[in-house]
Short mmCIF file of C-alpha atoms and ligand atoms in Angstrom, two decimals:
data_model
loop_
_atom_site.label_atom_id
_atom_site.label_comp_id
_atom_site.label_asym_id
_atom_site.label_seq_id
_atom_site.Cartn_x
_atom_site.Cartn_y
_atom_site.Cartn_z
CA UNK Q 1 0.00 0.00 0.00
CA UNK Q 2 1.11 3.08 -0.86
CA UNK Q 3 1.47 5.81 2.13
CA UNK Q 4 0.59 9.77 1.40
CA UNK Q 5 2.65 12.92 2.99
CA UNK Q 6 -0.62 15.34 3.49
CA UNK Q 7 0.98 18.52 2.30
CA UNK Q 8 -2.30 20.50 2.53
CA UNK Q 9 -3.10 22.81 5.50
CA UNK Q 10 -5.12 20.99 7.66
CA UNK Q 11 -6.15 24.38 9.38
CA UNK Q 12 -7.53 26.27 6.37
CA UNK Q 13 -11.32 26.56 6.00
CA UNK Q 14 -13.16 24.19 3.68
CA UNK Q 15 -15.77 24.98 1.42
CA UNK Q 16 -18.35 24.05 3.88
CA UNK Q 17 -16.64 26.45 6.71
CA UNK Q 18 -15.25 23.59 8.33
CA UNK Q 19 -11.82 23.18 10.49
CA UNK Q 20 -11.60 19.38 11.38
CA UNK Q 21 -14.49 18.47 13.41
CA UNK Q 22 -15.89 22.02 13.68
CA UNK Q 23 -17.39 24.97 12.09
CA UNK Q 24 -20.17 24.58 9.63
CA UNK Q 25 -23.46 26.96 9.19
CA UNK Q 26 -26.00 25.54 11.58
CA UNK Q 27 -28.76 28.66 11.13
CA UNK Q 28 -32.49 28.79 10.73
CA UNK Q 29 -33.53 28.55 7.28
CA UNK Q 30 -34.92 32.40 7.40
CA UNK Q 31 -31.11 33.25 7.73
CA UNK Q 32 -29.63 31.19 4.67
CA UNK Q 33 -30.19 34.08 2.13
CA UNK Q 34 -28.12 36.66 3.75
CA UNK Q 35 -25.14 34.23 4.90
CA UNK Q 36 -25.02 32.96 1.54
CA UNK Q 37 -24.82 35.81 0.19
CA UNK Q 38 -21.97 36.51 1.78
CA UNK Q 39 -20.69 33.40 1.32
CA UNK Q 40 -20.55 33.18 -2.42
CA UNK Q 41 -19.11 36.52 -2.62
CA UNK Q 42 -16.87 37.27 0.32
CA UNK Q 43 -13.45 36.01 -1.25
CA UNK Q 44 -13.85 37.87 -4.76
CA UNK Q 45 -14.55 40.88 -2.52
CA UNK Q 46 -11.13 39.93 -0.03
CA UNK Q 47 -9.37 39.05 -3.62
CA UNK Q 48 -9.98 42.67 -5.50
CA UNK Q 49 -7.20 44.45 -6.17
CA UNK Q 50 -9.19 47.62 -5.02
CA UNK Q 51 -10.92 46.35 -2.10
CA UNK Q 52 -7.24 45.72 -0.51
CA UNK Q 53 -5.93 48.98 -1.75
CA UNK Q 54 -8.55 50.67 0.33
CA UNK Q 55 -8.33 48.15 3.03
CA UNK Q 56 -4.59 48.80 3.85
CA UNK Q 57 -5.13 52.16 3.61
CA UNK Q 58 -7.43 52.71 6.15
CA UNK Q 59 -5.56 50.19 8.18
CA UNK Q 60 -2.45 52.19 7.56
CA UNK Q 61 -4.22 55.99 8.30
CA UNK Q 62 -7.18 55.40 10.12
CA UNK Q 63 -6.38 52.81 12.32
CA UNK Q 64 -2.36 53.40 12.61
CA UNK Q 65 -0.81 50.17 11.71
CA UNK Q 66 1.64 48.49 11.61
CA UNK Q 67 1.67 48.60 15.27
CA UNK Q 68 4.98 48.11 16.83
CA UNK Q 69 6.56 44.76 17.73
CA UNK Q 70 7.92 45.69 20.95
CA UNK Q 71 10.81 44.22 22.70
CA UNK Q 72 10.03 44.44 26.61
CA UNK Q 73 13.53 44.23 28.21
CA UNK Q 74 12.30 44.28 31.93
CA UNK Q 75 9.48 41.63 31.55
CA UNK Q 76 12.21 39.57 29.27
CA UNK Q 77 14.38 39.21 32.25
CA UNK Q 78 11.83 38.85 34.56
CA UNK Q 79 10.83 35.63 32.50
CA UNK Q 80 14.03 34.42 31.58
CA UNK Q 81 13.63 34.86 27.64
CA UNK Q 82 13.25 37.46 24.67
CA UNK Q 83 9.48 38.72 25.11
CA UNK Q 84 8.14 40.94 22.27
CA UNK Q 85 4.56 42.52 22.45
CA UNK Q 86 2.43 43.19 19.57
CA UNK Q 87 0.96 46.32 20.34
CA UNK Q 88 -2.60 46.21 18.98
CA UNK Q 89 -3.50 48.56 22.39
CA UNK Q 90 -2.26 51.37 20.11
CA UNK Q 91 -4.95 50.57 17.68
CA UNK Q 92 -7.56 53.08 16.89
CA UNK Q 93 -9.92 52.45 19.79
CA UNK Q 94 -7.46 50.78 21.59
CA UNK Q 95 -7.71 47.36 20.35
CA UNK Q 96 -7.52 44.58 17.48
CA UNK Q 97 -11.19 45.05 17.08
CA UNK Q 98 -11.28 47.81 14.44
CA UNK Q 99 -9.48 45.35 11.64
CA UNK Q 100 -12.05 43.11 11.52
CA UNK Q 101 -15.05 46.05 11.36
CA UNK Q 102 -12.82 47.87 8.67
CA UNK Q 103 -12.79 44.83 6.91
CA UNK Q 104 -16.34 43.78 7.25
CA UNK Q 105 -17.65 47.65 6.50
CA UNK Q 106 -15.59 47.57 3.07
CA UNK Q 107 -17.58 43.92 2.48
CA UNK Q 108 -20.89 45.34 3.23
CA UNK Q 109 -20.50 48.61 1.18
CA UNK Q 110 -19.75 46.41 -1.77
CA UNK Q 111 -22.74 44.10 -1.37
CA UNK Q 112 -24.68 47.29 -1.68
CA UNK Q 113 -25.80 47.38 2.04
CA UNK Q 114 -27.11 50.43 3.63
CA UNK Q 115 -27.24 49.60 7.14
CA UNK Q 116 -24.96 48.07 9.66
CA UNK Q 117 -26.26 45.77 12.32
CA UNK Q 118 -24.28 44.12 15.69
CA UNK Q 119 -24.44 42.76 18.58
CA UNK Q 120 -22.51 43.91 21.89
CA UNK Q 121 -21.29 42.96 25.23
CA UNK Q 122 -19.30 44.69 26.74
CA UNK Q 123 -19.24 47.46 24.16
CA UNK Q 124 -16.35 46.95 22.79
CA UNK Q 125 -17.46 45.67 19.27
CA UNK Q 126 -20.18 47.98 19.54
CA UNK Q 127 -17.76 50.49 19.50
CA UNK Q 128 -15.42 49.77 17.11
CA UNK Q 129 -18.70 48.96 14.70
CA UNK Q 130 -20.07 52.48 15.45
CA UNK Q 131 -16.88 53.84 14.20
CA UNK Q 132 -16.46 52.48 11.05
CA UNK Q 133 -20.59 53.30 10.26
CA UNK Q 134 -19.67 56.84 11.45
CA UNK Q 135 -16.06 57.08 8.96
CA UNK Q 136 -18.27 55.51 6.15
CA UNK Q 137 -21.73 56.61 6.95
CA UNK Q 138 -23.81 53.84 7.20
CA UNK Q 139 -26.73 53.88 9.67
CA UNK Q 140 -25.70 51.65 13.09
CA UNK Q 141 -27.84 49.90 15.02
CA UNK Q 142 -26.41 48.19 17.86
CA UNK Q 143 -28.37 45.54 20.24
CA UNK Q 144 -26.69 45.80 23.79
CA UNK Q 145 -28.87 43.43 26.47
CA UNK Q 146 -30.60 45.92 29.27
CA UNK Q 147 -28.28 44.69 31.91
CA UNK Q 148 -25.27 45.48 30.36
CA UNK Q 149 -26.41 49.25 29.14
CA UNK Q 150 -26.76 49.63 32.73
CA UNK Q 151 -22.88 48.15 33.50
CA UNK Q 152 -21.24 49.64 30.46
CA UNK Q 153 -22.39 53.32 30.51
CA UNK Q 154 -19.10 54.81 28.91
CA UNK Q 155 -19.19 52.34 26.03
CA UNK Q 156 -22.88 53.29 25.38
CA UNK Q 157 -22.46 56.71 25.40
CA UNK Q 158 -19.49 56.54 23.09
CA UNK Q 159 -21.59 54.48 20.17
CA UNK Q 160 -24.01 57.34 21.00
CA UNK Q 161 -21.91 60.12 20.37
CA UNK Q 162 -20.43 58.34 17.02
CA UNK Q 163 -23.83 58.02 15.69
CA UNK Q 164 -25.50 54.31 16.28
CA UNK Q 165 -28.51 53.85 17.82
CA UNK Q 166 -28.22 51.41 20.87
CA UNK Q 167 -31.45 49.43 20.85
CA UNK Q 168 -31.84 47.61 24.28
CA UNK Q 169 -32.59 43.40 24.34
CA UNK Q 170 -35.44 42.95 27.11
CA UNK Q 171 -35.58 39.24 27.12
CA UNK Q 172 -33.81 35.95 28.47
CA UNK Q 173 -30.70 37.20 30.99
CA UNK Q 174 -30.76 40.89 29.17
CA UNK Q 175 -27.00 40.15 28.17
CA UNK Q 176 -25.04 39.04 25.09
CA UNK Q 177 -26.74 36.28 24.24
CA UNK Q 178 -30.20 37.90 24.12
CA UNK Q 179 -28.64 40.80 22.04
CA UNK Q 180 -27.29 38.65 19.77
CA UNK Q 181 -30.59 36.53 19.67
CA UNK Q 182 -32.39 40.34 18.91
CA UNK Q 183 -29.80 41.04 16.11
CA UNK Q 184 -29.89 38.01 13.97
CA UNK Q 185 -33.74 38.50 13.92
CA UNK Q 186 -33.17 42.16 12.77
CA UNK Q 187 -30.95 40.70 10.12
CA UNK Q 188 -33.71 38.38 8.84
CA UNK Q 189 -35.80 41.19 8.64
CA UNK Q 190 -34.06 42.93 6.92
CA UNK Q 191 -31.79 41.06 4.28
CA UNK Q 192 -31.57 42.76 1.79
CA UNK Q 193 -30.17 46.40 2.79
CA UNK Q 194 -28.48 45.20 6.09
CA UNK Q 195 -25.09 43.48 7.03
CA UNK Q 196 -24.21 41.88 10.73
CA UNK Q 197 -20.71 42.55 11.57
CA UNK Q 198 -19.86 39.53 13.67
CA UNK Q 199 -17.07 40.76 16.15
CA UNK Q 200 -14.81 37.61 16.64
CA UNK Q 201 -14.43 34.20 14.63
CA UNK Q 202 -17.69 32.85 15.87
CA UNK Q 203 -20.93 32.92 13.94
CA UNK Q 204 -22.23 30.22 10.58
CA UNK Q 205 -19.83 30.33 7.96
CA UNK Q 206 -18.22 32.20 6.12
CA UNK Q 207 -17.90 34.68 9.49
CA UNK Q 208 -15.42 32.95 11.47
CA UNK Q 209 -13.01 32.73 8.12
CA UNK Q 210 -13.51 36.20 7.10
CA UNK Q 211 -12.76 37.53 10.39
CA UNK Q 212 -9.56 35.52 10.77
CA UNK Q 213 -8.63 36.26 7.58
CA UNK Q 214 -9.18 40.30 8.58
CA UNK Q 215 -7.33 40.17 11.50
CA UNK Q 216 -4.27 37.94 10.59
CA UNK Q 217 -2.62 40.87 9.36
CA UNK Q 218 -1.23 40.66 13.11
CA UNK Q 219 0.90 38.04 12.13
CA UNK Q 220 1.73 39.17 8.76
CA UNK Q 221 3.59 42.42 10.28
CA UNK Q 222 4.42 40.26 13.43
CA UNK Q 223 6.83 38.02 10.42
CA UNK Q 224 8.51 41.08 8.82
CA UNK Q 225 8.78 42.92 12.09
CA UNK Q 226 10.79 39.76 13.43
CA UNK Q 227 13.00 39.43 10.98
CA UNK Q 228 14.07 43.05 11.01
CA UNK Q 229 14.51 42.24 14.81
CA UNK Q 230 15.85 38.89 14.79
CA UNK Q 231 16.84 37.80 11.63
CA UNK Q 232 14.21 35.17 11.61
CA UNK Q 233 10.62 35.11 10.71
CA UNK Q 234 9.01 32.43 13.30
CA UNK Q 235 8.83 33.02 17.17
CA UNK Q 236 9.23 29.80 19.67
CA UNK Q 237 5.73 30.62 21.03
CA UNK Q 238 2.55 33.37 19.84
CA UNK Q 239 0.50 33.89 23.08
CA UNK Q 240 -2.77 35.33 22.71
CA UNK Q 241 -6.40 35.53 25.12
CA UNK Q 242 -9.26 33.69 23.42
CA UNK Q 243 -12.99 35.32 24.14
CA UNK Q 244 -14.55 34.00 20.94
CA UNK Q 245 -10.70 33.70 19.46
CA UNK Q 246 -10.25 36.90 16.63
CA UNK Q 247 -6.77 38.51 18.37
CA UNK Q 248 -5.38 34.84 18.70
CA UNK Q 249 -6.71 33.99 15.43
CA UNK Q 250 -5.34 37.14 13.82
CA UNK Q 251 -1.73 36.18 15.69
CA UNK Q 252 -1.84 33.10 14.91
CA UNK Q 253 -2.94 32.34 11.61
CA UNK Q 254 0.60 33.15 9.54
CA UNK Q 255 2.04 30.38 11.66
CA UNK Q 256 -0.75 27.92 11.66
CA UNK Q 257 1.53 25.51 9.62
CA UNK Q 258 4.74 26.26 11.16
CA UNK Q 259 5.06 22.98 14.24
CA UNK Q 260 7.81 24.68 15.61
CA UNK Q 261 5.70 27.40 16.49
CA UNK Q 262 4.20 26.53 19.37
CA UNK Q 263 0.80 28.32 19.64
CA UNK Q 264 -0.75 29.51 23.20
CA UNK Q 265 -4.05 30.11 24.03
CA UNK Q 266 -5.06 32.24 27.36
CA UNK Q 267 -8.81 30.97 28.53
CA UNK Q 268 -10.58 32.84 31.13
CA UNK Q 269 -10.81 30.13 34.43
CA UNK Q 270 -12.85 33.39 36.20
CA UNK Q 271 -12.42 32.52 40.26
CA UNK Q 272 -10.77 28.63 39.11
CA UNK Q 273 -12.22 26.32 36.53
CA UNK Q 274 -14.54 24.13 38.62
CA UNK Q 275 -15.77 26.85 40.92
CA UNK Q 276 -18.81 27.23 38.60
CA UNK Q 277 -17.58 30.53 38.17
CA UNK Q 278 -15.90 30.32 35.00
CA UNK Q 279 -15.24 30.64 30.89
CA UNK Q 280 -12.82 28.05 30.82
CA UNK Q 281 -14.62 26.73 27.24
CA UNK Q 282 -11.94 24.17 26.67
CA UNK Q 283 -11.35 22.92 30.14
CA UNK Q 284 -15.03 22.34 30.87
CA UNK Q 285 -16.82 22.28 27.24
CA UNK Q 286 -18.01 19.65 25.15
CA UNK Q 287 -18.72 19.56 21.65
CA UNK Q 288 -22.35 21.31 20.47
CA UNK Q 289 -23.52 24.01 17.85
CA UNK Q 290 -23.24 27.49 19.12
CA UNK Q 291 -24.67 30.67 17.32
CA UNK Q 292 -24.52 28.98 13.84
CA UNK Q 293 -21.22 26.78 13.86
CA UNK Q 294 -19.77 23.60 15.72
CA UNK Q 295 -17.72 24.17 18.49
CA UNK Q 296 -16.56 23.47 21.60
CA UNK Q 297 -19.02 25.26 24.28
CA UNK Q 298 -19.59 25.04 28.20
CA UNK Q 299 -23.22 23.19 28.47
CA UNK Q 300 -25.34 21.10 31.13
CA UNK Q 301 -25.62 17.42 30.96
CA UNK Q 302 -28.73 18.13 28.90
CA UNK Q 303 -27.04 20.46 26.54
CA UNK Q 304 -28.49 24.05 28.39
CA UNK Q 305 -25.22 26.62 27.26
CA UNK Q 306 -23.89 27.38 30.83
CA UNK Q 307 -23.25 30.45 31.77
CA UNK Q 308 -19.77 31.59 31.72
CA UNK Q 309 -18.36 33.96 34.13
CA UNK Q 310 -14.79 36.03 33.96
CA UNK Q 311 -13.59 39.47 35.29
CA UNK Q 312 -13.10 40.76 31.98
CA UNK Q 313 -16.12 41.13 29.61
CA UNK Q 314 -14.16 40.14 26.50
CA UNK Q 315 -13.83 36.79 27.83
CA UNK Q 316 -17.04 35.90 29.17
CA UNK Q 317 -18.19 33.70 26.41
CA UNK Q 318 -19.48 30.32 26.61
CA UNK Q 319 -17.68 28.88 23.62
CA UNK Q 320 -15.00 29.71 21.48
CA UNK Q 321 -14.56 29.68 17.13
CA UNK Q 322 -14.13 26.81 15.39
CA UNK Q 323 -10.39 27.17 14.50
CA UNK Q 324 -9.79 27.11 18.08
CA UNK Q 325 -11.66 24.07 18.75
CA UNK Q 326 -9.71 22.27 15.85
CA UNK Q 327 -6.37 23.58 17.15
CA UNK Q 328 -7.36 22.30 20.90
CA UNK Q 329 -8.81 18.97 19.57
CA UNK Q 330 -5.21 18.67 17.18
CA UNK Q 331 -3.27 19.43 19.70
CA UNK Q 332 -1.75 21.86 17.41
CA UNK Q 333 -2.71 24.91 20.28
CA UNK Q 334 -1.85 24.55 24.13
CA UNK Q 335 -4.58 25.97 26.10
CA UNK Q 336 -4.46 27.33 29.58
CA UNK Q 337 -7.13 28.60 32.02
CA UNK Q 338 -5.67 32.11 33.86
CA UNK Q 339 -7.89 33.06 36.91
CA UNK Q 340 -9.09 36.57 37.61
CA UNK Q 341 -6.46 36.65 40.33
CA UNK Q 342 -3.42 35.91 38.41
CA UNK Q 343 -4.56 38.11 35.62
CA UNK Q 344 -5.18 41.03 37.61
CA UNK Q 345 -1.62 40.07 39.24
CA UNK Q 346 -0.42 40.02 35.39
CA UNK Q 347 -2.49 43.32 34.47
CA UNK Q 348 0.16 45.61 37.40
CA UNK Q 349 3.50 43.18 36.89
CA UNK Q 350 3.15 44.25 33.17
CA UNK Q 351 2.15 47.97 34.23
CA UNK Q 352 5.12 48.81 36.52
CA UNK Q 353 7.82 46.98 34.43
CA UNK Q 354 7.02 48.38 30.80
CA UNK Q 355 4.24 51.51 31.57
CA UNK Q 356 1.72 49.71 29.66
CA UNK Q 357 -1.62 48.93 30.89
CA UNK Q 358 -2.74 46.14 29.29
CA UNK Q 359 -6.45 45.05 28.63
CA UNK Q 360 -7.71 42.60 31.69
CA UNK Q 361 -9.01 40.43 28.36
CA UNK Q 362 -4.99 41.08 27.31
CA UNK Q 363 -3.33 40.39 30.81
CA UNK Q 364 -5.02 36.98 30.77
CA UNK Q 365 -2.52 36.05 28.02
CA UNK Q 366 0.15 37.86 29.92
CA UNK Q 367 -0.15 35.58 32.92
CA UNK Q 368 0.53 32.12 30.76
CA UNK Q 369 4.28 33.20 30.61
CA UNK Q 370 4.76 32.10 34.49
CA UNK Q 371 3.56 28.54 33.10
CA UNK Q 372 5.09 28.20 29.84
CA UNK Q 373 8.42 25.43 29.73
CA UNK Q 374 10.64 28.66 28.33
CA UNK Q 375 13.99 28.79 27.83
CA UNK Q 376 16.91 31.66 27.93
CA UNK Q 377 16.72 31.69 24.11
CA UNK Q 378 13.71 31.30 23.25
CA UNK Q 379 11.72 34.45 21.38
CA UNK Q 380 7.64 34.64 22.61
CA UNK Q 381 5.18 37.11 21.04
CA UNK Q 382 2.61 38.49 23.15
CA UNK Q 383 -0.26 39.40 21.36
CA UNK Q 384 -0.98 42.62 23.56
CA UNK Q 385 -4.83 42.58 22.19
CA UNK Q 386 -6.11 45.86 24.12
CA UNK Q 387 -5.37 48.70 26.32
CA UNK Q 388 -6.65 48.78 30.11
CA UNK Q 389 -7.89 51.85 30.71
CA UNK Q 390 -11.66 50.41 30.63
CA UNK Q 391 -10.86 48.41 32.90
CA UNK Q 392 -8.89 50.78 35.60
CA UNK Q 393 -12.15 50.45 38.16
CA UNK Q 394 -12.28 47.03 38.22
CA UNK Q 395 -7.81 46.91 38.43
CA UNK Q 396 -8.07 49.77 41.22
CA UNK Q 397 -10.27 47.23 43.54
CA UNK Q 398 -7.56 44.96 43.88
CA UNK Q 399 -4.57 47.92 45.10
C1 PLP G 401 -12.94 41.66 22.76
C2 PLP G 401 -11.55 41.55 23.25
C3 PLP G 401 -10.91 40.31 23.38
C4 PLP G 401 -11.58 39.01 23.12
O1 PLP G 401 -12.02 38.82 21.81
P1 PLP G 401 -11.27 37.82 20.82
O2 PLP G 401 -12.21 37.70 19.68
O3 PLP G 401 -11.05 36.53 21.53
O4 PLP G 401 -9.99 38.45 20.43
C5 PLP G 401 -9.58 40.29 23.80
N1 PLP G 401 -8.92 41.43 24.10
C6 PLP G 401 -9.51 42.65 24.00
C7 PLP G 401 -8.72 43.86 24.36
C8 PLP G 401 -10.84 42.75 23.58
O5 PLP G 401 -11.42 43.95 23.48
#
């Protein structure tokens, strides 16, 4: 019998949106227009000559890449190796967010689309979906559940003042899941003028491919920027926190078929991972469908989506994409759970020996160098996802 060397990327999409055992387009048949719509025309859009041209652009004016690849001598020999940070905090907004929106606005204005619609948590995709409607004027409307308007008031105002209309979800727990459960049904109302810009690589197919596809120019400047710096392209280890997955994603996906890369992924383990207060999606999850796609997701014996806790809103998701599941159930990604404790700790070590305040989303990834098998030579790139000062209330409890 013959034997086959499988030369083909086993972590690229397939035409059906899969990655391994996950992915896929599990929606209601009310939704199939509009994602296939999208589907059959979102990599002729990517492909254009012109849509890039104005992609970069923006990314290069408006949002201020590339960021810098920063070598952080005092955390380096804290750790005992050569840590870099990618710097996404100094992104327009403050985080990795706004590549994926830039992208996704440039999609929808092509489609013909008049109106943007999202979901929000914490407000941070709200925010960074607000500003792209506002620099491209499209209308905004942005579904925020009524408990987290109340918990989130400077992110709300700030859609407000770019322009989007924050439309409250009433029902189920009033949070993320209900505004995301109010936005889809917007979008099937409305399919033909309106595009849903899904904030991470979660979603039915084609989302959590476009997205990663958006944000993995973090990894295509993290390549050049290393080999200006070290005279080689590839890092020992990429380290990034995984909500839904887009900054890890984005870091990762230039390196996806690179072994000796060893990728890292930060979960949220909240107060520990079997306290029942937690977001620790590969640690406690099973496999299920979750808003549209196969994944791995926290759920009850009966298959009830648990729900997750962690100190920083970014992470407090119950699953996470579909890459991420593949590269867990591969082994080609390490996970680790970080609790709010030792991220917090993280959030201040990184604060008083570089002056940056990180994101507590960000410090989560931060906190996975005290556990990682490093050695004096090895070269580790942070992905440093977002800046903290959203989250300087919740940091100044713990002084
Ligand atoms: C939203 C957010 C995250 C989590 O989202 P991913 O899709 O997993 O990247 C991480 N860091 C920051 C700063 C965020 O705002």
């Amino acid at each position: 019998m013959q034997t086959t060397v499988d030369t083909q990327s086993s972590f690229e999409v397939t035409d059906k949106g899969f990655y391994g055992h996950f992915g896929g387009a599990f929606i209601p048949e009310m939704l199939y227009p509009n994602v296939e719509e999208l589907r059959q025309n979102y990599l002729n859009i990517i492909a254009d000559p012109a849509f890039q041209a104005e992609f970069w652009q923006l990314l290069t004016d408006y949002v201020g890449r590339p960021t810098p690849l920063f070598l952080a001598k005092r955390l380096s020999a804290q750790v005992g190796a050569t840590i870099y940070l990618k710097r996404e905090d100094l992104c327009h907004t403050g985080a990795h967010k706004i590549n994926n929106t830039i992208g996704q606005i440039l999609v929808a204005q092509r489609l013909g689309k008049k109106r943007i619609v999202a979901e929000t948590g914490a407000g941070q995709h709200g925010v960074a979906t607000a500003t792209v409607c506002a620099l491209m004027g499209l209308e905004c409307i942005i579904y925020m559940g009524s408990i987290d308007i109340e918990r989130q008031k400077p992110n709300v105002d700030r859609m407000r003042m770019l322009g989007a209309e924050v439309r409250p979800a009433k029902s189920g727990s009033q949070t993320l899941k209900d505004a995301t459960n109010e936005a889809m049904r917007h979008w099937i109302n409305n399919p033909v003028d309106t595009h849903y810009i899904i904030g991470s690589v979660v979603g039915p197919h084609p989302y959590p491919d476009m997205v990663a596809r958006f944000q993995s120019v973090i990894s295509e400047e993290i390549r050049k920027q290393l080999l200006e710096k070290e005279s080689r392209e590839t890092p020992d280890y990429v380290v990034a926190c995984v909500g839904g997955g887009s900054n890890a994603a984005g870091a990762f996906f230039h390196f996806l078929d690179e072994p000796q890369v060893r990728l890292i992924a930060a979960e949220a383990a909240g107060q520990g991972v079997n306290t029942g207060h937690s977001a620790a999606t590969t640690a406690l999850g099973k496999p299920g469908v979750l808003h549209g796609s196969r994944t791995i997701l926290m759920q009850t014996e009966d298959g009830q989506v648990t729900e997750p806790y962690s100190i920083s809103a970014g992470l407090d998701y119950p699953g996470i994409g579909p890459l991420h599941a593949h590269l867990f159930d591969s082994g080609r990604g390490d996970f680790y759970s970080v609790t709010d404790d030792d991220a917090v700790k993280a959030g201040f070590n990184l604060s008083k020996l570089e002056g940056i305040i990180p994101a507590l989303e960000t410090a989560h990834a931060l906190a996975v160098l005290n556990e990682l098998p490093l050695r004096k030579s090895d070269v580790v790139v942070v992905c440093l996802s977002g800046r903290g000062d959203k989250d300087l209330s919740t940091y100044t409890k713990y002084l």
